[in-house]
Amino acid sequence: MRRLSHLLVGLFAAAALLLSADDAAERMKKLEKLIDPDTAEVLKRINAVDAYTVPDLKLKREENFAKTASDIEPYSGVKPYKEHFLIPIEYAGPGRALPEPGAELKTVKIGFIGPIQNLPSVATGGMGHEASLGRMMLKGAQMAIDETNEGGGYLRRGIPFELKVVNDNGLWGSSGNEITNMAYKDPVWAILGTIDGANSHIAIRVALKAEMLMMNSGDTDPTFTETNIPWTARCIGDDRQMGYLMADYLFRKMGYKRVALIRSSNRFGRFGIREVRDTARRLGRPVLIEMAYKVGAEDLSMQVERLQATNPDAVVHWGDARESAVVLNTMRKLGMKQPYFTNDRTVSEEFTKLAGENAEGVISAYPWDPSRKDPKLDAFRERFRKKFGEEPETYAAHGYDGMNMLIWATQVGGLNKAKIRDLIAYRTKPWPGVTGDIPLSSTLDDLGEVFLAKFENGKWGFHSREEWQIPSGYIPPRSRVARGLESAASEPPK
Amino acid sequence: MMRTRTFLTKFAALAPLLAAMLLGTCWAQAQATKKLPYIYTKWKNFSVADGLPSDHIFSVKADGDRVWIGTEGGLAMYNKTTGKMKSWTTKDGLPWPAITGIDIDKTTGDVWLALFGGGIARFSGGRFDHYHQMNSGLVNDVVYGIAVEHDNIWAATTAGSSRFNKVSGEWTIFTEKNAPMEEIWNYNVSYNGKGTVYLAVWGSGVLEYKIADGSWKEYLDPDGEMEIDLYRDDGLVHVITTAVAPAGEGFFVSTYFGASRYDGRHWRGYYNMDSGTPSDFMNSVKARSTDEAWFSTDKGLGVLTDFDSNTWITYRMDPKTHHGKATVYKDREVLEEVETETGIPHNYIIYTELDGNDVWIGTAKGLAWGKGGDYYPRLRERGAVSGNLAAAPTVVAKGGK
């Protein structure tokens, strides 16, 4: 009997070992599939350096900042002394040589910071108002983590990923405190977040000092990546790209000459509308007026009356969905029939519910095309609906993509913050996300295609530049310092 | 005929040697008369093996014989006389491990610490007093810099600046509500000892606060654009500033986009493409005078040693040999290269502290003490650099880049 029990134990142990070996082999196969030849080369080079050497990696060199047409460049009549952001900032520190943690590690923690609870916030200028967006972003991120864990977790060790979730929308710039906690108290390997521009800027400065990659999937503030911080990346089209497309539609396609602006008085509105305003001026059609309102205001009649007094051809709004509806409804109530243009946050149920019939014909800038025919997107939608019982919107989809990018970089680079950064920074191919291809620029910003959404017959339709034949200005293939004073009127160099 | 051939053959063989001797003599004469800056050649490095709590150095403050070192893992104090290092971590009562700034209250000897995520702390008589958002008027716990000004302690935080009066106990908060901060993301603070406090504010350039009347003045990038610097010398090179070093009636500024010098009337911008700075990514700056400023960059130490001639020295560590290398530039022309047995311990420089003729360099992997016993300011006629050299100094071709 005793012999038999020993035999059984031995058999179980052998079976467990075999299963474990099979499991490890299976995981390694999965890991290999994540590494294409370009990635393998990056990996080889970053793994070869010690604490003192900066790896010899080919830096992306761009000849044009953010695909900006020459006639809308700032000070386009002057050759600037220096042009930034054409070459990525390297990380030159010793982080790549840090040893990985030992076998005691039970989970691989990835941070999530976002507005998941509305609290009073100095940084955002009053009561937080983005929790509904943040909670969707969290669902997308959580789904990416859960799916990865179902597929074997962190493949090198067979341990699960864990999402460490914190709220960013607290008092007195608490997002900074939360990131330092994730650096020193309860360390994570990389962070996804956040939505509000002010909080994002606070967070990335901490990420820079603490040397952790911060992937952003919800803040469209153009200046977020225009900071020369080697530790930030973004996987959503920003307000610069959306502003360029909107302005091209307004001025180059429709030929509007008299445009009025209205925006929220926070950072989101101030920086979001900037490209539309500046482009208007640079194309010789300066906006008639730019009105600002306090976030949360119920009555915007004073601001809208001022717009009306300028007799504009069109009105452009930048702010949240609720205020977008308030502006539009006030316009229509005052008899203003001008076309209404607005930003991506308007594409929501909240807006269409509040705006009712007025929503018909509204055009919004949008960072992706959710109507795209893509089996990957359809499958994501189905899984999301099954898991959460609701439709994934833009924050959920981008949160899912951003978290998957971080997970991929962690799987491939290993448990090393600098290598996780390198994998994202030196990725040669666009990330094939559910939101579309995500090509990163030299500032690690998403330079993928953006769209215009039009509300017609009770639903949003999404339209590309090509589909609507929206012209662009001439985008020179050389940097401003290297070329002459070329303008849109000039012939492109032969 | 045969003799002539032999002579010619011997001459041909000796010609390169003679030419080299002639060139060497010319070089030596040129060196003897050339005006060149002082180069630090004597370096001592410190790491965790020497008692530092972490090799990642965020801040350094010299105070007589004592040098205080703020690291990512705790506080250390090096005694220059005894050569002993002492350290404190959270186990010893330090409220937070990462110390991004240090200043000394000269009237009491108290050491004030900026804690990156933990508020500020006073180290006095072996005890740490902790001030944070929940027990004081500190506006945010993410503190990047700290400066003592008379009875006041200034803290540059990620959500504004706070000023604590240690006598009255009063706290004052400076944000966009009461100061011209376009953004509230304070990154550093410094006091010029003459009635002016400077704030380096990320996204809001430099703010100057006059203590006498409480007035503010802001310095911004005149072109207002993130992606370009329109003109070199029209003002700050960029609004994303990392530190201000007072000098004379003006200051030097470090940014992640280059550097600026302001003398009270005129500006001068500096980039890697037009000066000896090894990189435009600058973590901080310290100034000895209006002529000399030390820029801590991610690719070495860039030292402007003479403003008038735009003469710089770049200090780097050779990653292969771990030797030090100092390169003297005039604009972008290389004048001299000197290799030393020891130099800075890593090229990612975070902080520089000037300590009389000596310098302390905090890097992402270790601390360096540069001994400048025979230091002289600006330029002087001198020959080859003597000192702790691993090899004879080499002068590279003129015009080399």
Coordinates of C-alpha atoms in Angstrom, one line a residue, chain A:
Chain A
M1 CA 0.0 0.0 0.0
R2 CA 2.8 2.3 1.0
R3 CA 4.7 1.5 -2.2
L4 CA 1.6 2.2 -4.2
S5 CA 1.1 5.6 -2.7
H6 CA 4.8 6.5 -3.3
L7 CA 4.3 5.4 -6.9
L8 CA 1.2 7.5 -7.3
V9 CA 2.9 10.6 -5.8
G10 CA 5.9 10.0 -8.2
L11 CA 3.5 9.6 -11.1
F12 CA 1.7 12.8 -10.2
A13 CA 5.0 14.7 -9.8
A14 CA 6.3 13.5 -13.1
A15 CA 3.0 14.4 -14.8
A16 CA 3.0 17.8 -13.2
L17 CA 6.6 18.3 -14.4
L18 CA 5.7 17.2 -17.9
L19 CA 2.6 19.4 -18.0
S20 CA 4.6 22.3 -16.6
A21 CA 7.3 21.8 -19.3
D22 CA 4.6 21.6 -21.9
D23 CA 3.0 24.7 -20.6
A24 CA 6.3 26.6 -20.6
A25 CA 7.1 25.5 -24.1
E26 CA 3.6 26.6 -25.2
R27 CA 4.1 30.0 -23.6
M28 CA 7.5 30.4 -25.3
K29 CA 5.9 29.6 -28.7
K30 CA 3.4 32.3 -28.0
L31 CA 6.1 34.7 -27.1
E32 CA 8.1 34.0 -30.3
K33 CA 5.0 34.9 -32.3
L34 CA 5.1 38.4 -30.8
I35 CA 8.6 39.1 -32.1
D36 CA 9.0 40.0 -35.7
P37 CA 12.5 40.4 -37.3
D38 CA 12.6 44.2 -36.7
T39 CA 11.6 43.7 -33.0
A40 CA 14.2 40.9 -32.7
E41 CA 16.9 43.4 -33.8
V42 CA 15.8 46.0 -31.3
L43 CA 15.7 43.4 -28.6
K44 CA 19.2 42.2 -29.5
R45 CA 20.6 45.7 -29.3
I46 CA 19.0 46.7 -26.1
N47 CA 19.9 43.4 -24.4
A48 CA 23.5 43.9 -25.5
V49 CA 24.2 47.1 -23.6
D50 CA 25.4 47.6 -20.0
A51 CA 24.4 50.4 -17.7
Y52 CA 26.8 52.9 -19.3
T53 CA 26.0 52.4 -23.0
V54 CA 23.2 53.8 -25.1
P55 CA 22.1 51.2 -27.6
D56 CA 22.8 51.8 -31.2
L57 CA 19.3 52.0 -32.5
K58 CA 18.2 53.7 -35.6
L59 CA 16.4 56.9 -34.6
K60 CA 13.3 57.8 -36.6
R61 CA 14.0 61.0 -38.5
E62 CA 11.0 63.0 -39.7
E63 CA 11.2 65.8 -42.1
N64 CA 7.9 67.4 -41.2
F65 CA 6.5 68.0 -37.8
A66 CA 3.1 66.4 -37.3
K67 CA 2.2 66.4 -41.0
T68 CA 1.8 70.2 -41.0
A69 CA 1.1 71.9 -44.3
S70 CA 3.6 74.7 -45.0
D71 CA 0.9 77.4 -45.2
I72 CA -0.3 76.8 -41.7
E73 CA 3.1 76.4 -40.0
P74 CA 3.6 79.1 -37.3
Y75 CA 5.7 82.0 -38.6
S76 CA 5.7 80.3 -42.0
G77 CA 7.4 83.4 -43.6
V78 CA 10.5 82.9 -41.4
K79 CA 13.0 80.1 -41.3
P80 CA 13.2 79.2 -37.6
Y81 CA 16.6 78.9 -35.8
K82 CA 15.7 75.5 -34.4
E83 CA 13.0 73.0 -35.1
H84 CA 12.2 70.4 -32.4
F85 CA 10.5 67.0 -32.4
L86 CA 12.0 65.7 -35.7
I87 CA 14.2 63.2 -34.0
P88 CA 13.0 61.2 -31.0
I89 CA 14.6 61.8 -27.6
E90 CA 16.7 58.8 -26.5
Y91 CA 16.8 57.4 -23.1
A92 CA 20.4 57.6 -22.1
G93 CA 20.2 56.4 -18.5
P94 CA 21.4 53.1 -16.9
G95 CA 17.9 51.5 -16.6
R96 CA 18.4 48.8 -19.2
A97 CA 20.9 47.1 -17.0
L98 CA 18.7 46.8 -14.0
P99 CA 18.2 43.2 -13.0
E100 CA 14.7 41.6 -13.2
P101 CA 13.0 40.6 -10.0
G102 CA 13.4 37.1 -8.6
A103 CA 10.9 34.2 -8.5
E104 CA 9.1 35.9 -5.6
L105 CA 7.2 38.0 -8.1
K106 CA 3.6 36.8 -8.2
T107 CA 2.0 39.2 -10.6
V108 CA 3.2 41.7 -13.3
K109 CA 1.6 45.0 -12.3
I110 CA 0.6 47.6 -14.9
G111 CA -0.7 50.9 -13.6
F112 CA -4.0 52.5 -14.7
I113 CA -4.7 56.1 -13.8
G114 CA -7.8 57.8 -14.9
P115 CA -10.9 59.7 -13.8
I116 CA -13.0 56.9 -12.5
Q117 CA -14.6 58.9 -9.7
N118 CA -15.7 62.5 -10.0
L119 CA -14.2 64.6 -7.2
P120 CA -13.4 68.3 -6.8
S121 CA -10.3 69.0 -8.8
V122 CA -8.1 72.0 -8.9
A123 CA -6.2 70.7 -11.9
T124 CA -9.4 70.4 -14.0
G125 CA -10.9 73.7 -12.8
G126 CA -13.8 72.5 -10.6
M127 CA -15.7 69.3 -10.1
G128 CA -14.3 66.4 -12.1
H129 CA -16.5 65.6 -15.1
E130 CA -14.7 62.9 -17.0
A131 CA -15.5 59.8 -14.9
S132 CA -17.9 58.4 -17.4
L133 CA -15.0 58.4 -20.0
G134 CA -12.5 57.1 -17.5
R135 CA -14.6 54.2 -16.5
M136 CA -14.9 53.1 -20.1
M137 CA -11.1 53.5 -20.5
L138 CA -10.7 51.2 -17.5
K139 CA -13.0 48.6 -18.9
G140 CA -11.0 48.5 -22.2
A141 CA -7.7 48.2 -20.2
Q142 CA -9.1 45.6 -17.9
M143 CA -10.3 43.5 -20.8
A144 CA -6.9 43.6 -22.4
I145 CA -5.4 42.3 -19.1
D146 CA -8.0 39.6 -18.6
E147 CA -7.6 38.3 -22.2
T148 CA -3.8 38.2 -21.8
N149 CA -4.2 36.3 -18.5
E150 CA -6.5 33.8 -20.2
G151 CA -3.8 33.3 -22.8
G152 CA -1.1 32.5 -20.3
G153 CA -0.4 35.8 -18.6
Y154 CA 3.2 37.0 -18.6
L155 CA 4.6 34.4 -20.9
R156 CA 8.2 34.3 -19.7
R157 CA 7.1 33.2 -16.2
G158 CA 3.5 32.1 -16.5
I159 CA 2.3 34.5 -13.9
P160 CA -0.7 36.9 -14.4
F161 CA -0.7 40.5 -15.2
E162 CA -2.4 42.7 -12.6
L163 CA -4.0 46.1 -13.2
K164 CA -3.3 48.6 -10.4
V165 CA -6.1 51.1 -10.7
V166 CA -6.0 54.7 -9.2
N167 CA -8.3 57.7 -9.6
D168 CA -6.6 60.8 -11.0
N169 CA -9.3 63.4 -10.5
G170 CA -8.6 64.4 -6.9
L171 CA -7.7 67.6 -5.3
W172 CA -4.5 69.5 -5.7
G173 CA -2.8 67.6 -8.5
S174 CA -3.2 64.3 -6.9
S175 CA -2.4 62.5 -10.1
G176 CA 1.3 63.3 -9.3
N177 CA 1.0 61.6 -5.9
E178 CA -0.6 58.6 -7.4
I179 CA 2.2 58.2 -9.9
T180 CA 4.9 58.5 -7.3
N181 CA 3.1 55.8 -5.3
M182 CA 3.2 53.6 -8.3
A183 CA 6.9 54.3 -8.6
Y184 CA 8.0 53.9 -5.0
K185 CA 5.2 52.4 -2.8
D186 CA 3.6 49.8 -5.0
P187 CA 5.7 49.7 -8.1
V188 CA 4.3 49.0 -11.5
W189 CA 6.1 48.4 -14.8
A190 CA 4.3 50.9 -17.0
I191 CA 1.2 53.0 -16.8
L192 CA -1.8 53.7 -18.9
G193 CA -3.5 57.1 -18.4
T194 CA -5.1 59.6 -18.4
I195 CA -7.7 61.8 -19.9
D196 CA -7.5 65.3 -18.6
G197 CA -4.7 67.4 -20.1
A198 CA -3.5 69.0 -16.8
N199 CA -3.4 65.7 -15.0
S200 CA -1.6 64.1 -17.9
H201 CA 1.1 66.7 -17.8
I202 CA 1.5 66.3 -14.1
A203 CA 1.7 62.5 -14.5
I204 CA 4.3 62.5 -17.3
R205 CA 6.7 64.7 -15.4
V206 CA 6.7 62.2 -12.6
A207 CA 7.0 59.3 -15.0
L208 CA 10.1 61.0 -16.4
K209 CA 11.9 61.3 -13.1
A210 CA 10.7 57.8 -12.0
E211 CA 11.6 56.4 -15.4
M212 CA 8.4 54.6 -16.3
L213 CA 6.6 54.5 -19.6
M214 CA 3.3 56.3 -19.6
M215 CA 1.0 55.3 -22.5
N216 CA -1.9 57.7 -23.1
S217 CA -5.1 56.6 -24.7
G218 CA -7.5 59.4 -23.8
D219 CA -5.9 62.8 -23.7
T220 CA -6.0 64.6 -27.0
D221 CA -4.1 67.7 -25.9
P222 CA -1.4 68.2 -28.6
T223 CA 1.2 69.4 -26.1
F224 CA 1.1 66.1 -24.2
T225 CA 3.8 64.6 -26.4
E226 CA 5.4 67.9 -27.3
T227 CA 7.5 67.9 -24.1
N228 CA 10.7 66.0 -25.1
I229 CA 10.0 63.4 -22.4
P230 CA 11.3 60.0 -23.6
W231 CA 8.8 58.2 -21.3
T232 CA 5.5 59.2 -22.9
A233 CA 3.6 57.7 -25.8
R234 CA 0.0 58.2 -27.1
C235 CA -2.2 55.8 -29.0
I236 CA -5.0 58.2 -29.9
G237 CA -5.1 60.9 -32.6
D238 CA -4.7 64.3 -31.0
D239 CA -6.5 67.6 -31.3
R240 CA -3.7 68.9 -33.6
Q241 CA -4.5 66.2 -36.2
M242 CA -8.3 66.6 -35.7
G243 CA -8.0 70.4 -35.7
Y244 CA -6.1 70.3 -39.0
L245 CA -8.7 68.1 -40.6
M246 CA -11.5 70.2 -39.3
A247 CA -9.9 73.4 -40.5
D248 CA -9.2 71.9 -43.9
Y249 CA -12.8 71.0 -44.2
L250 CA -14.0 74.5 -43.0
F251 CA -11.7 76.6 -45.0
R252 CA -10.2 74.7 -47.9
K253 CA -13.3 72.6 -48.8
M254 CA -16.3 74.6 -47.7
G255 CA -14.6 78.0 -48.2
Y256 CA -16.0 79.5 -45.0
K257 CA -14.7 83.0 -44.3
R258 CA -16.5 83.9 -41.1
V259 CA -16.1 81.3 -38.3
A260 CA -16.9 81.7 -34.7
L261 CA -15.5 79.6 -31.9
I262 CA -16.8 78.6 -28.5
R263 CA -15.0 76.4 -26.0
S264 CA -14.7 75.2 -22.4
S265 CA -12.5 77.4 -20.3
N266 CA -10.3 74.5 -19.1
R267 CA -7.1 73.2 -20.7
F268 CA -9.0 70.8 -22.9
G269 CA -11.0 73.5 -24.6
R270 CA -8.1 76.0 -24.7
F271 CA -5.6 73.7 -26.3
G272 CA -8.1 71.7 -28.3
I273 CA -9.4 74.5 -30.4
R274 CA -6.0 76.1 -30.9
E275 CA -5.2 74.5 -34.3
V276 CA -8.6 75.5 -35.7
R277 CA -8.1 79.1 -34.5
D278 CA -4.4 79.3 -35.7
T279 CA -5.1 77.7 -39.0
A280 CA -7.9 80.1 -39.7
R281 CA -5.6 83.0 -39.1
R282 CA -2.7 81.5 -41.1
L283 CA -5.1 81.0 -44.0
G284 CA -6.1 84.6 -43.9
R285 CA -9.5 84.0 -42.3
P286 CA -9.1 84.9 -38.7
V287 CA -12.0 83.7 -36.5
L288 CA -14.6 86.4 -35.6
I289 CA -14.7 85.6 -31.9
E290 CA -13.6 83.0 -29.4
M291 CA -15.9 82.6 -26.4
A292 CA -15.2 80.5 -23.3
Y293 CA -17.6 79.1 -20.8
K294 CA -17.1 77.5 -17.4
V295 CA -17.4 73.7 -17.4
G296 CA -20.7 72.7 -15.9
A297 CA -22.6 75.9 -16.8
E298 CA -26.3 75.4 -17.5
D299 CA -27.0 78.7 -19.3
L300 CA -24.7 79.7 -22.2
S301 CA -27.1 82.2 -23.8
M302 CA -24.8 85.1 -23.1
Q303 CA -21.9 83.4 -25.0
V304 CA -24.1 82.2 -27.8
E305 CA -25.6 85.7 -28.2
R306 CA -22.1 87.1 -28.7
L307 CA -21.5 84.5 -31.4
Q308 CA -24.8 85.4 -33.1
A309 CA -23.8 89.0 -33.1
T310 CA -20.9 88.3 -35.3
N311 CA -23.1 86.7 -38.0
P312 CA -20.8 83.7 -38.6
D313 CA -20.9 81.2 -41.5
A314 CA -20.2 78.4 -39.1
V315 CA -19.7 77.8 -35.4
V316 CA -17.0 75.5 -34.0
H317 CA -17.2 74.2 -30.4
W318 CA -14.6 72.4 -28.3
G319 CA -15.6 70.9 -25.0
D320 CA -17.6 68.1 -23.4
A321 CA -20.8 66.4 -24.7
R322 CA -23.2 68.1 -22.4
E323 CA -22.0 71.6 -23.0
S324 CA -21.8 70.8 -26.8
A325 CA -25.6 70.1 -26.6
V326 CA -26.2 73.2 -24.6
V327 CA -24.4 75.4 -27.1
L328 CA -26.2 73.8 -30.0
N329 CA -29.7 74.0 -28.4
T330 CA -29.1 77.6 -27.5
M331 CA -28.0 78.4 -31.0
R332 CA -31.1 76.9 -32.5
K333 CA -33.3 78.5 -29.9
L334 CA -31.9 81.9 -30.8
G335 CA -32.7 81.2 -34.5
M336 CA -29.1 80.5 -35.5
K337 CA -29.1 78.1 -38.4
Q338 CA -25.4 78.0 -39.1
P339 CA -23.7 74.6 -39.4
Y340 CA -22.3 73.3 -36.1
F341 CA -18.9 71.7 -35.8
T342 CA -17.5 70.2 -32.7
N343 CA -15.0 67.8 -31.2
D344 CA -14.9 64.1 -30.6
R345 CA -16.5 64.1 -27.1
T346 CA -19.8 65.1 -28.8
V347 CA -20.0 61.7 -30.4
S348 CA -21.9 60.2 -27.5
E349 CA -25.3 59.2 -26.4
E350 CA -25.4 62.0 -23.9
F351 CA -25.1 64.6 -26.7
T352 CA -27.7 63.0 -29.0
K353 CA -30.1 62.6 -26.1
L354 CA -29.8 66.2 -25.0
A355 CA -29.6 67.7 -28.5
G356 CA -32.6 65.7 -29.9
E357 CA -33.5 66.9 -33.4
N358 CA -30.9 69.6 -33.3
A359 CA -28.2 66.9 -33.6
E360 CA -29.0 66.4 -37.2
G361 CA -26.2 67.6 -39.4
V362 CA -23.6 68.1 -36.7
I363 CA -20.1 67.4 -37.7
S364 CA -17.4 66.3 -35.2
A365 CA -13.7 65.6 -35.5
Y366 CA -13.0 62.0 -34.5
P367 CA -9.8 60.1 -33.8
W368 CA -10.8 56.9 -35.5
D369 CA -13.4 55.2 -37.7
P370 CA -15.6 52.9 -35.6
S371 CA -17.7 52.0 -38.7
R372 CA -14.6 50.4 -40.3
K373 CA -15.1 46.9 -41.6
D374 CA -12.6 45.0 -39.6
P375 CA -13.1 41.5 -38.2
K376 CA -10.7 42.4 -35.3
L377 CA -12.9 45.3 -34.3
D378 CA -16.1 43.3 -34.7
A379 CA -14.7 40.5 -32.5
F380 CA -13.5 43.1 -29.9
R381 CA -17.0 44.6 -29.8
E382 CA -18.6 41.3 -29.4
R383 CA -16.3 40.3 -26.5
F384 CA -16.8 43.7 -24.9
R385 CA -20.6 43.5 -25.1
K386 CA -20.5 40.0 -23.6
K387 CA -18.2 41.0 -20.8
F388 CA -19.7 44.3 -19.8
G389 CA -23.1 44.3 -21.4
E390 CA -22.6 47.6 -23.2
E391 CA -21.1 48.9 -26.4
P392 CA -17.4 49.9 -26.3
E393 CA -16.9 53.6 -27.3
T394 CA -13.8 55.5 -28.1
Y395 CA -12.2 55.5 -24.6
A396 CA -12.8 51.8 -24.1
A397 CA -11.4 50.9 -27.6
H398 CA -8.3 53.1 -27.2
G399 CA -7.8 51.9 -23.6
Y400 CA -7.8 48.4 -24.9
D401 CA -5.3 49.2 -27.6
G402 CA -3.0 51.2 -25.3
M403 CA -3.0 48.5 -22.7
N404 CA -2.3 45.8 -25.3
M405 CA 0.7 47.9 -26.5
L406 CA 2.1 48.0 -23.0
I407 CA 1.5 44.3 -22.5
W408 CA 3.2 43.5 -25.8
A409 CA 6.2 45.6 -24.9
T410 CA 6.4 43.9 -21.4
Q411 CA 6.1 40.4 -22.9
V412 CA 8.8 41.1 -25.4
G413 CA 11.1 43.4 -23.4
G414 CA 10.9 41.6 -20.1
L415 CA 10.5 43.1 -16.6
N416 CA 12.6 46.2 -17.3
K417 CA 11.0 49.6 -17.6
A418 CA 13.6 51.0 -19.9
K419 CA 13.3 48.0 -22.3
I420 CA 9.5 48.3 -22.2
R421 CA 10.0 51.9 -23.3
D422 CA 12.4 50.9 -26.0
L423 CA 10.1 48.4 -27.5
I424 CA 7.4 51.1 -28.0
A425 CA 9.8 53.8 -29.0
Y426 CA 11.6 51.8 -31.6
R427 CA 8.7 49.9 -33.0
T428 CA 9.0 50.1 -36.8
K429 CA 5.5 49.1 -37.7
P430 CA 2.2 50.7 -36.8
W431 CA 0.4 48.9 -34.0
P432 CA -2.6 47.0 -35.4
G433 CA -5.2 48.1 -33.0
V434 CA -8.9 47.7 -32.9
T435 CA -9.1 51.4 -33.5
G436 CA -7.0 51.0 -36.6
D437 CA -3.3 51.2 -37.4
I438 CA -1.4 53.3 -34.8
P439 CA 1.8 54.6 -36.3
L440 CA 3.9 56.5 -33.7
S441 CA 5.8 59.7 -34.7
S442 CA 9.2 60.8 -33.5
T443 CA 7.4 62.2 -30.4
L444 CA 5.7 58.8 -30.0
D445 CA 2.4 60.3 -30.9
D446 CA -0.3 58.6 -32.9
L447 CA -0.1 60.0 -36.4
G448 CA -2.7 57.7 -37.8
E449 CA -5.7 58.8 -39.8
V450 CA -8.4 60.9 -38.1
F451 CA -12.0 61.4 -39.3
L452 CA -15.0 63.6 -39.4
A453 CA -18.2 62.2 -37.9
K454 CA -21.6 63.5 -39.2
F455 CA -24.9 62.9 -37.4
E456 CA -27.4 62.0 -40.2
N457 CA -30.7 60.2 -40.0
G458 CA -30.3 59.5 -36.3
K459 CA -26.8 58.0 -36.3
W460 CA -23.2 59.0 -36.7
G461 CA -21.4 58.3 -40.0
F462 CA -17.6 58.5 -40.2
H463 CA -15.8 60.0 -43.1
S464 CA -12.2 60.1 -44.2
R465 CA -10.4 63.0 -45.8
E466 CA -10.3 60.9 -49.0
E467 CA -14.0 60.0 -49.0
W468 CA -15.1 63.6 -48.6
Q469 CA -12.2 64.9 -50.8
I470 CA -11.0 67.4 -48.2
P471 CA -8.0 69.2 -49.6
S472 CA -4.8 69.7 -47.7
G473 CA -2.0 72.2 -48.0
Y474 CA 1.3 71.2 -49.3
I475 CA 3.3 69.2 -46.8
P476 CA 7.0 69.7 -47.6
P477 CA 9.3 66.7 -47.4
R478 CA 12.1 68.6 -45.7
S479 CA 12.5 70.2 -42.3
R480 CA 11.9 74.0 -42.0
V481 CA 15.5 74.7 -41.2
A482 CA 16.7 72.6 -44.2
R483 CA 14.4 74.1 -46.8
G484 CA 13.5 77.4 -48.3
L485 CA 10.4 79.3 -47.4
E486 CA 8.1 77.1 -49.4
S487 CA 4.4 77.8 -49.1
A488 CA 1.3 76.1 -50.3
A489 CA 1.2 78.4 -53.3
S490 CA 4.6 77.2 -54.3
E491 CA 5.2 74.3 -56.6
P492 CA 6.5 71.3 -54.7
P493 CA 10.2 70.8 -55.4
K494 CA 10.9 68.6 -58.4

